[in-house]
PDB file of C-alpha atoms in Angstrom:
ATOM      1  CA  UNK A  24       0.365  -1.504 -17.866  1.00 83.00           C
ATOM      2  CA  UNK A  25      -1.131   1.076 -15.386  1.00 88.00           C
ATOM      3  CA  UNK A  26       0.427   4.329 -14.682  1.00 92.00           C
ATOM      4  CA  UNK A  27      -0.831   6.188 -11.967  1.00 95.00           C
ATOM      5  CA  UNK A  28      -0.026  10.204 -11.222  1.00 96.00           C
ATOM      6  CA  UNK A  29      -0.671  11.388  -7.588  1.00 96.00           C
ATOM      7  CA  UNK A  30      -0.400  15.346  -6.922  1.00 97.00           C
ATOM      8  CA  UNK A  31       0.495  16.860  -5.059  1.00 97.00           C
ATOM      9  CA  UNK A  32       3.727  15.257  -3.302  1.00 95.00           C
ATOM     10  CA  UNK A  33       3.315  17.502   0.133  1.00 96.00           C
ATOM     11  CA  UNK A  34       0.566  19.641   1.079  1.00 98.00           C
ATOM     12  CA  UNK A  35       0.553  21.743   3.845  1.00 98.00           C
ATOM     13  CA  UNK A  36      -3.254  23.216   5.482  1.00 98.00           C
ATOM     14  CA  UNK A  37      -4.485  24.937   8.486  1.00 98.00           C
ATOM     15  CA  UNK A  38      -6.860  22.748  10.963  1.00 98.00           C
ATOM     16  CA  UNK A  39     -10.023  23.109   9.667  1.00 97.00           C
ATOM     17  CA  UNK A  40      -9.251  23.795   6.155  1.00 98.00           C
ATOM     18  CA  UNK A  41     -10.016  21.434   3.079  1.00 98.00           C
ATOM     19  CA  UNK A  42      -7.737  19.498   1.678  1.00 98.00           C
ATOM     20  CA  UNK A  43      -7.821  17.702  -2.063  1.00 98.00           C
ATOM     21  CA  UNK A  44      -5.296  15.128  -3.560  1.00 98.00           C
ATOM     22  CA  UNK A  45      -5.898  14.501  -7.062  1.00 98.00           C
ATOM     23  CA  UNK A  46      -4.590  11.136  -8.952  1.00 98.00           C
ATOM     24  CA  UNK A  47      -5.044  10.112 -13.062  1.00 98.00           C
ATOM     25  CA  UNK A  48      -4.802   6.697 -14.329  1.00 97.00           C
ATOM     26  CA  UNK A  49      -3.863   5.458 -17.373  1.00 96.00           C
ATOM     27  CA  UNK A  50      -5.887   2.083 -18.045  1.00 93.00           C
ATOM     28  CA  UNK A  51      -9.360   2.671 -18.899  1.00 92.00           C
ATOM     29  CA  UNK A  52     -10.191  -0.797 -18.204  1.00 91.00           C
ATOM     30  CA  UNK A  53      -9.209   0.000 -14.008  1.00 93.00           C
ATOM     31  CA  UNK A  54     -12.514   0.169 -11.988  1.00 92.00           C
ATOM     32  CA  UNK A  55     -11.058   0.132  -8.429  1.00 94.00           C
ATOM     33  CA  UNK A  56      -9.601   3.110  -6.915  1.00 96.00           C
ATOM     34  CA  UNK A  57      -8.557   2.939  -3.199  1.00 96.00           C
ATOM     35  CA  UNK A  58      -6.862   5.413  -0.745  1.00 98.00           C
ATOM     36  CA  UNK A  59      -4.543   4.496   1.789  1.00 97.00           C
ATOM     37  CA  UNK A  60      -3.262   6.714   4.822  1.00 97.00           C
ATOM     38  CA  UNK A  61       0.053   6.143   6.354  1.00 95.00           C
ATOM     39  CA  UNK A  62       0.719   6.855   9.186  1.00 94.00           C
ATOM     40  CA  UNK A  63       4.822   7.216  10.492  1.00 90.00           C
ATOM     41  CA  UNK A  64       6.075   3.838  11.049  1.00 88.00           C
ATOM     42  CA  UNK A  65       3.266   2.392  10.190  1.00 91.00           C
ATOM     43  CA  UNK A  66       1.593   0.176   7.021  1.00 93.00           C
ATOM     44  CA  UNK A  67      -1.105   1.812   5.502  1.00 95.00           C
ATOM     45  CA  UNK A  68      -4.483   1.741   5.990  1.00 96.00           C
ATOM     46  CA  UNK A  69      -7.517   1.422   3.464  1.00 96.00           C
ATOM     47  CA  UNK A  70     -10.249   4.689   3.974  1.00 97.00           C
ATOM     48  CA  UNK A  71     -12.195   5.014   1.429  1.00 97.00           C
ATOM     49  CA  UNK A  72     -12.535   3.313  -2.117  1.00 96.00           C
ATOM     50  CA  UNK A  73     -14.623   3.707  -4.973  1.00 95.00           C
ATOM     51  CA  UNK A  74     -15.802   1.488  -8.065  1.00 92.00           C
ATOM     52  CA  UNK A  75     -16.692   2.791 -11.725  1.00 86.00           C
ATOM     53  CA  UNK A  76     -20.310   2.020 -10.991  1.00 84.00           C
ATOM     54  CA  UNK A  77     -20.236   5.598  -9.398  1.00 84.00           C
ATOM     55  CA  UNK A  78     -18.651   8.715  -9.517  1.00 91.00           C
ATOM     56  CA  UNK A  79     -18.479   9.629  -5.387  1.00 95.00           C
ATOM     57  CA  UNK A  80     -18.490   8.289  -2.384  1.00 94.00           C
ATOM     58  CA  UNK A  81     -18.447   9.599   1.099  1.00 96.00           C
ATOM     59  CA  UNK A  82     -17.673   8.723   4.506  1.00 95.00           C
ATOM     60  CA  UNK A  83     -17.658  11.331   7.183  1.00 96.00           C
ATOM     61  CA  UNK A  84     -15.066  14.292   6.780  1.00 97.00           C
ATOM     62  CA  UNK A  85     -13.900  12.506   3.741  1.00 98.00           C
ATOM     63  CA  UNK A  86     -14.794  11.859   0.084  1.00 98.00           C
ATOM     64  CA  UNK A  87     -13.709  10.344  -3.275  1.00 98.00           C
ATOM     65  CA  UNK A  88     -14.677  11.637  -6.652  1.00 97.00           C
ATOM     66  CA  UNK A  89     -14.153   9.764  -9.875  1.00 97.00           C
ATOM     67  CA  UNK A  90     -14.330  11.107 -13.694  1.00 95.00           C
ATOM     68  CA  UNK A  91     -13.967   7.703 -15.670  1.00 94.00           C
ATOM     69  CA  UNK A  92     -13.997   9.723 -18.755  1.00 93.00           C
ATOM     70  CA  UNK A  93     -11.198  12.069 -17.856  1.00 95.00           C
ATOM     71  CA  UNK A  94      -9.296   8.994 -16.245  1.00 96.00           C
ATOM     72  CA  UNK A  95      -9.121  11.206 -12.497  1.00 96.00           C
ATOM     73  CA  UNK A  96      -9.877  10.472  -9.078  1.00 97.00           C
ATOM     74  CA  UNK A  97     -10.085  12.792  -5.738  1.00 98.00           C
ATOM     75  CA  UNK A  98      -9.579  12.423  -2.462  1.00 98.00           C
ATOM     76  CA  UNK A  99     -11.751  15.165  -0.327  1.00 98.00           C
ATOM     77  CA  UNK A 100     -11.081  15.736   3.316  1.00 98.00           C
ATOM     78  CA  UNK A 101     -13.047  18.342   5.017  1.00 98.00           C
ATOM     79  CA  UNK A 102     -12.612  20.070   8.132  1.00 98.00           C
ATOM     80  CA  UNK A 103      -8.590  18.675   8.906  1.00 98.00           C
ATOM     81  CA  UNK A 104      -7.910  18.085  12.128  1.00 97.00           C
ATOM     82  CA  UNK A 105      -3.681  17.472  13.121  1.00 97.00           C
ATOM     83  CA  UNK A 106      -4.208  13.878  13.199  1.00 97.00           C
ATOM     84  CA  UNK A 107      -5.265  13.838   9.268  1.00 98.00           C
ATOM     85  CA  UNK A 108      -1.406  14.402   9.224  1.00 98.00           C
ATOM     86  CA  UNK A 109      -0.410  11.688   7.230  1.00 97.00           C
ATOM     87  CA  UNK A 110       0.304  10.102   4.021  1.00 95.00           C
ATOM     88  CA  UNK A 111      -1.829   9.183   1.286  1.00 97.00           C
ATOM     89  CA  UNK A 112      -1.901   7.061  -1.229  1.00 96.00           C
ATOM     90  CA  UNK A 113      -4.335   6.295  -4.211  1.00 97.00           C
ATOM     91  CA  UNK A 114      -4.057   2.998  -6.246  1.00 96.00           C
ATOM     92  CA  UNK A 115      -5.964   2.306  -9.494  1.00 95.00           C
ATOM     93  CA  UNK A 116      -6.492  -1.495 -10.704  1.00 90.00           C
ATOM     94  CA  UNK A 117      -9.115  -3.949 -12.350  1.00 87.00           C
ATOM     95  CA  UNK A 118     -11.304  -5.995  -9.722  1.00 80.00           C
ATOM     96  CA  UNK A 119     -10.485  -9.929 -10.107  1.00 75.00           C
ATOM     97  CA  UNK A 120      -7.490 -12.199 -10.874  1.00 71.00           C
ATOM     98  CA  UNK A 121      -4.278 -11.897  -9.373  1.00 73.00           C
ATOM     99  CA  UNK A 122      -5.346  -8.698  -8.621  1.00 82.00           C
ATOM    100  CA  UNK A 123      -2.105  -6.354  -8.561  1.00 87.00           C
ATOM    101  CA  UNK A 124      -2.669  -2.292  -8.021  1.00 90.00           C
ATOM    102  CA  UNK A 125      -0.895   0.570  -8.992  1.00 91.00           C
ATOM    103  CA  UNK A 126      -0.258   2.862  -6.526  1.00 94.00           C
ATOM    104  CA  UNK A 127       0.362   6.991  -6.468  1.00 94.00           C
ATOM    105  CA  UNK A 128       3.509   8.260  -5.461  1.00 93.00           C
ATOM    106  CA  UNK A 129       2.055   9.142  -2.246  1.00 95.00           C
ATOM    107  CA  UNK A 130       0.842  12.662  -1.089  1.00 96.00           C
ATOM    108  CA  UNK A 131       2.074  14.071   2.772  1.00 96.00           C
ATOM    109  CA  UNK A 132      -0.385  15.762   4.256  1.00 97.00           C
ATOM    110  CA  UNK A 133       0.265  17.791   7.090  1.00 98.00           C
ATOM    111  CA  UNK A 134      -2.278  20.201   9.068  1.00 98.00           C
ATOM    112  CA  UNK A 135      -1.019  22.804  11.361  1.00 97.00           C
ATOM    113  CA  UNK A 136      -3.008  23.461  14.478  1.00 93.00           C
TER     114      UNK A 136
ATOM    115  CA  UNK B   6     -11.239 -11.574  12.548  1.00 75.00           C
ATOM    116  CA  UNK B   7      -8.298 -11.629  10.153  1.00 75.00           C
ATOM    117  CA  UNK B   8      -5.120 -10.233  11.581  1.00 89.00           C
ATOM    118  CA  UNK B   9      -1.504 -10.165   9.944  1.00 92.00           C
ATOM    119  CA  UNK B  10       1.791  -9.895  11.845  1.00 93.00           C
ATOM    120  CA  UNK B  11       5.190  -9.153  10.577  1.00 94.00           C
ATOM    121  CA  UNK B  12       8.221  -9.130  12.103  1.00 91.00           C
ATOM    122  CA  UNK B  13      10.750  -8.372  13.300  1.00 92.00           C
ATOM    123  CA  UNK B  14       9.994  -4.375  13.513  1.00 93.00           C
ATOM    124  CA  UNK B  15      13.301  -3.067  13.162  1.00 95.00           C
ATOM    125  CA  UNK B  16      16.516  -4.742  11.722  1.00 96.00           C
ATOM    126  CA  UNK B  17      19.926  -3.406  11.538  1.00 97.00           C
ATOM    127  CA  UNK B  18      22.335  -5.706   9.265  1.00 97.00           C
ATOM    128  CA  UNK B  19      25.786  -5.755   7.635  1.00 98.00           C
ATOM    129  CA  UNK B  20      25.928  -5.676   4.480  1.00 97.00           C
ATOM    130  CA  UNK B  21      26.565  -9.322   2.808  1.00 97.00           C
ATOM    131  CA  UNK B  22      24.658 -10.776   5.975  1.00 97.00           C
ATOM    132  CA  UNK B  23      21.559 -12.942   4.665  1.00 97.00           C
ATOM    133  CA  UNK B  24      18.059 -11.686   5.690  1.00 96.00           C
ATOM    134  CA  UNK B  25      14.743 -13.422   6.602  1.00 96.00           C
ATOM    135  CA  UNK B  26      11.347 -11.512   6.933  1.00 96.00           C
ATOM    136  CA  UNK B  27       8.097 -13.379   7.911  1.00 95.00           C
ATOM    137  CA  UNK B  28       4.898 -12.759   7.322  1.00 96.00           C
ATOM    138  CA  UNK B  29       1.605 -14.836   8.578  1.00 95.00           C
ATOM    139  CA  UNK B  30      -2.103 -13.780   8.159  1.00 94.00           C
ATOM    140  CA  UNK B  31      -4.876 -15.342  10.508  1.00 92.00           C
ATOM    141  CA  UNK B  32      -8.469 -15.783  10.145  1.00 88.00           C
ATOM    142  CA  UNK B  33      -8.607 -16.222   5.816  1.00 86.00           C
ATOM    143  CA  UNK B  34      -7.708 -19.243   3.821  1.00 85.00           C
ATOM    144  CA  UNK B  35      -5.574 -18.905   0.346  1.00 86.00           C
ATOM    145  CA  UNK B  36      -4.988 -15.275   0.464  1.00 90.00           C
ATOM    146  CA  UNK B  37      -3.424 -13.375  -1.998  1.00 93.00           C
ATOM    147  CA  UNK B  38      -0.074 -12.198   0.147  1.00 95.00           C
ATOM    148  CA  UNK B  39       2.226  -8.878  -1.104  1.00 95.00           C
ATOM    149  CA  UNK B  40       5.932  -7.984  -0.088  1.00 96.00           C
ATOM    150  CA  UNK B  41       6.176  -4.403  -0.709  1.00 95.00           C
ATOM    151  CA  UNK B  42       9.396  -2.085  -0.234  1.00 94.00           C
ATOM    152  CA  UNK B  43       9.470   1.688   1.213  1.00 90.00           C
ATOM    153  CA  UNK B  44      13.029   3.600   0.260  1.00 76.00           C
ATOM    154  CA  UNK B  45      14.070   6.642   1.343  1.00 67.00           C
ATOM    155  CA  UNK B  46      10.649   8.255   0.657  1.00 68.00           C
ATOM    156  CA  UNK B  47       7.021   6.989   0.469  1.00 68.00           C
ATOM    157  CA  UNK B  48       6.351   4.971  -3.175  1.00 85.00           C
ATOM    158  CA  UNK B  49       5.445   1.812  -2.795  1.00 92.00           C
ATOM    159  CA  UNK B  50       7.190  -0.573  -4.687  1.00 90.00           C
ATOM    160  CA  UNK B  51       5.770  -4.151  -5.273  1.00 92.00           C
ATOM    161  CA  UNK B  52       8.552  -6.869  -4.766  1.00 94.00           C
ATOM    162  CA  UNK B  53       6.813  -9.995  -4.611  1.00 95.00           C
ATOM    163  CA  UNK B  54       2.851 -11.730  -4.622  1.00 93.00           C
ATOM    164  CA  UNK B  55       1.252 -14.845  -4.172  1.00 94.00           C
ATOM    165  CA  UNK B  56      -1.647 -16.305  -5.143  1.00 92.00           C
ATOM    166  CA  UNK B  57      -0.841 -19.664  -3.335  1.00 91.00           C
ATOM    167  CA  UNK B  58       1.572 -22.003  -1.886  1.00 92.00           C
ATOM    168  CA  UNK B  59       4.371 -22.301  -3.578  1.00 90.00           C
ATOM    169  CA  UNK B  60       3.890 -19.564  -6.316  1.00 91.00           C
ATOM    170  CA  UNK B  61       5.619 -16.431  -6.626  1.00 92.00           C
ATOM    171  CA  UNK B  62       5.455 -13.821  -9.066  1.00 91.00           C
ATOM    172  CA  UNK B  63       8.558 -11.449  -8.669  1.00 88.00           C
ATOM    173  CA  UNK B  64       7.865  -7.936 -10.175  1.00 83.00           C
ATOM    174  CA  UNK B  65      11.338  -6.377  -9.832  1.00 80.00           C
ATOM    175  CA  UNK B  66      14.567  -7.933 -10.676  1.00 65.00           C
ATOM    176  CA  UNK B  67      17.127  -7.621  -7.623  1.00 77.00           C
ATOM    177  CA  UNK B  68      18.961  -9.502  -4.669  1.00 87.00           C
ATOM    178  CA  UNK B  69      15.465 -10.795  -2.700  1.00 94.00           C
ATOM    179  CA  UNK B  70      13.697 -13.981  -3.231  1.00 95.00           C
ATOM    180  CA  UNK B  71      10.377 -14.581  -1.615  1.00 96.00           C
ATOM    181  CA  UNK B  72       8.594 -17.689  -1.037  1.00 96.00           C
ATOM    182  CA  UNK B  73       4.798 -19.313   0.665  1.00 96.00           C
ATOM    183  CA  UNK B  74       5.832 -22.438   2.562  1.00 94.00           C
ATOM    184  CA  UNK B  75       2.342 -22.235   4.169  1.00 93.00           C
ATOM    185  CA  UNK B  76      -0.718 -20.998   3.002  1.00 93.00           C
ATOM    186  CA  UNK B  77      -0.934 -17.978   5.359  1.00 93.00           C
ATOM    187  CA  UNK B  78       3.299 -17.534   5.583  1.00 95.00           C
ATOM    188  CA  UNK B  79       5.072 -15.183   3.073  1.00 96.00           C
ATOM    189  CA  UNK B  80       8.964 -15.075   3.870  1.00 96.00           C
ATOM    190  CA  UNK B  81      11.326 -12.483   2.289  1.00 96.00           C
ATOM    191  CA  UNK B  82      14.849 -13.469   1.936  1.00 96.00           C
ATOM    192  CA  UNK B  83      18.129 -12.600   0.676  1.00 96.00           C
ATOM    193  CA  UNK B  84      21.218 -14.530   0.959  1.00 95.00           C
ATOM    194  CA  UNK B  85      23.565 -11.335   0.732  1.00 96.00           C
ATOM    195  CA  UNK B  86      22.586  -7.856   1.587  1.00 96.00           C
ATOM    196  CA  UNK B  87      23.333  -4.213  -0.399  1.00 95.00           C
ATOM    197  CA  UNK B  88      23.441  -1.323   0.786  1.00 94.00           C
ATOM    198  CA  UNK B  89      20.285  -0.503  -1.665  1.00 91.00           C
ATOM    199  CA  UNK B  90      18.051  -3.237   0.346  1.00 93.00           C
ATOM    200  CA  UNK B  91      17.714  -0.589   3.130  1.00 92.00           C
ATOM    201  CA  UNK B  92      13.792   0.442   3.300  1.00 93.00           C
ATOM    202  CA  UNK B  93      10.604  -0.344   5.228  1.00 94.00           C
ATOM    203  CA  UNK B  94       9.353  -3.449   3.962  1.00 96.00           C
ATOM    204  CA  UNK B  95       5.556  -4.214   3.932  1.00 96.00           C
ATOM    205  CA  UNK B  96       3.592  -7.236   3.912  1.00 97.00           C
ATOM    206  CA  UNK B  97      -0.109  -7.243   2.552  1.00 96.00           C
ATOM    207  CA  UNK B  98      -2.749  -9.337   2.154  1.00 94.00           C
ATOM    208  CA  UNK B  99      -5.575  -9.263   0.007  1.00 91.00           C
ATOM    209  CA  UNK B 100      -9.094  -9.147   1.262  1.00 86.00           C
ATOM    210  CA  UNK B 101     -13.084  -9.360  -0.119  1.00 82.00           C
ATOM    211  CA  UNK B 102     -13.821  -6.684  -2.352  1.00 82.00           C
ATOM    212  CA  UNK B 103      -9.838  -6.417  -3.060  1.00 85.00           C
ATOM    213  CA  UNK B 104      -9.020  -4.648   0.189  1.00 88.00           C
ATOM    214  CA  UNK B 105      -5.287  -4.773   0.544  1.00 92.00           C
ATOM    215  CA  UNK B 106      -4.552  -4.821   4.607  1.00 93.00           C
ATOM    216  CA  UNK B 107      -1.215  -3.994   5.404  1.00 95.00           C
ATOM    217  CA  UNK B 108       1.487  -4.821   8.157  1.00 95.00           C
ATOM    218  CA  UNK B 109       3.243  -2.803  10.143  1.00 94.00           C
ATOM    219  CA  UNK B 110       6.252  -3.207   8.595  1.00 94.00           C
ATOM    220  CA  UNK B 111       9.893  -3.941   8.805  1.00 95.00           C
ATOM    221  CA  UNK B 112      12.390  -0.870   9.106  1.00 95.00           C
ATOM    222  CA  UNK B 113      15.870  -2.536   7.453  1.00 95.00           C
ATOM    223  CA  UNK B 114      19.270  -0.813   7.563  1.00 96.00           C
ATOM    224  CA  UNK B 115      22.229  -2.332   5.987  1.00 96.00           C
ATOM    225  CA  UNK B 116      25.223  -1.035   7.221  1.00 96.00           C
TER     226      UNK B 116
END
């Protein structure tokens, strides 16, 4: 099955900084790759994804890379502000069926004003 | 617009006490529908999924059972709680495009 590797666990930036969360996969037959932000007490939310059909996507202040070849994916957030604070999780799985992802580990993100 | 709801928020239960979660989703027919578990930290582990009434995969061995009396309903039970069932339990449902959209969760502590 899937394995999925999410570094690193914490990460702590300034506000305004960059900030990069980096996640392998083990299945080369995945082709969806997700990130989630979680917020305390809360379920996580879906804010970017990206299929094999390309290799990045953005939206805003953040971004998504993906190496198919390597078996890697990304997550890009530019200019944090405090309430990136979070955390994040990637997911890697195959679009279709019962459709069942793998998830990261998770990441905690947390900017400093 | 689709919206899920889970409740209760927050549980606190005695060990060997049974347990019920419930989960319904609005505006989608035949959903796939998750039970995921939070403990002590922030993986999330996949309990239970459902890709229609009456049928349940379970992915981990252990002291829950889940089951879909409804087509938008996903209940989480246990007859006797451990200690170990302690967590944040998440319900999810599976959108187009295979957008997973979470609830807000259930905080448990066995006692």
């Amino acid at each position: 099955g899937e394995n999925v590797e999410q570094h690193p666990s914490t990460l702590s930036v300034q506000e305004g900084d960059s900030a990069v969360i980096k996640c392998t996969y083990s299945d080369s037959a995945s082709n969806y790759f997700p990130w989630y932000k979680q917020e305390l007490g809360k379920g996580p939310q879906l804010i970017i994804d990206i299929r094999s059909n390309v290799g990045e996507k953005k939206d805003q202040r953040i971004a998504v890379t993906l190496n198919k070849t390597a078996k890697h994916f990304s997550l890009h957030i530019t200019e944090t502000q405090p309430e990136d604070s979070a955390v994040y999780f990637c997911a890697a799985s195959m679009q279709g069926g019962s459709y069942i992802p793998t998830f990261g580990r998770g990441t905690s993100l947390i900017v400093h004003p | 617009s689709q919206t899920i709801h889970q409740w209760p928020a927050t549980l606190v239960q005695p060990v060997g006490s049974p347990l019920s979660l419930e989960c319904t989703v609005e505006g989608t027919s035949n959903p796939n529908l998750y039970w995921y578990r939070q403990a002590a930290g922030r993986g999330l582990q996949l309990l239970f999924y459902s890709v229609g009434i009456g049928q349940i995969s379970s992915e981990v061995p252990q002291n829950l059972s889940a089951s879909r009396p409804q087509d938008r309903q996903f209940i989480l039970s246990s007859k006797k709680l451990l200690l170990s069932d302690s967590g944040f339990y998440l319900c999810a449902w599976r959108g187009i495009n295979e957008k997973l959209f979470f609830g807000s969760g259930t905080q448990l502590s066995v006692l």
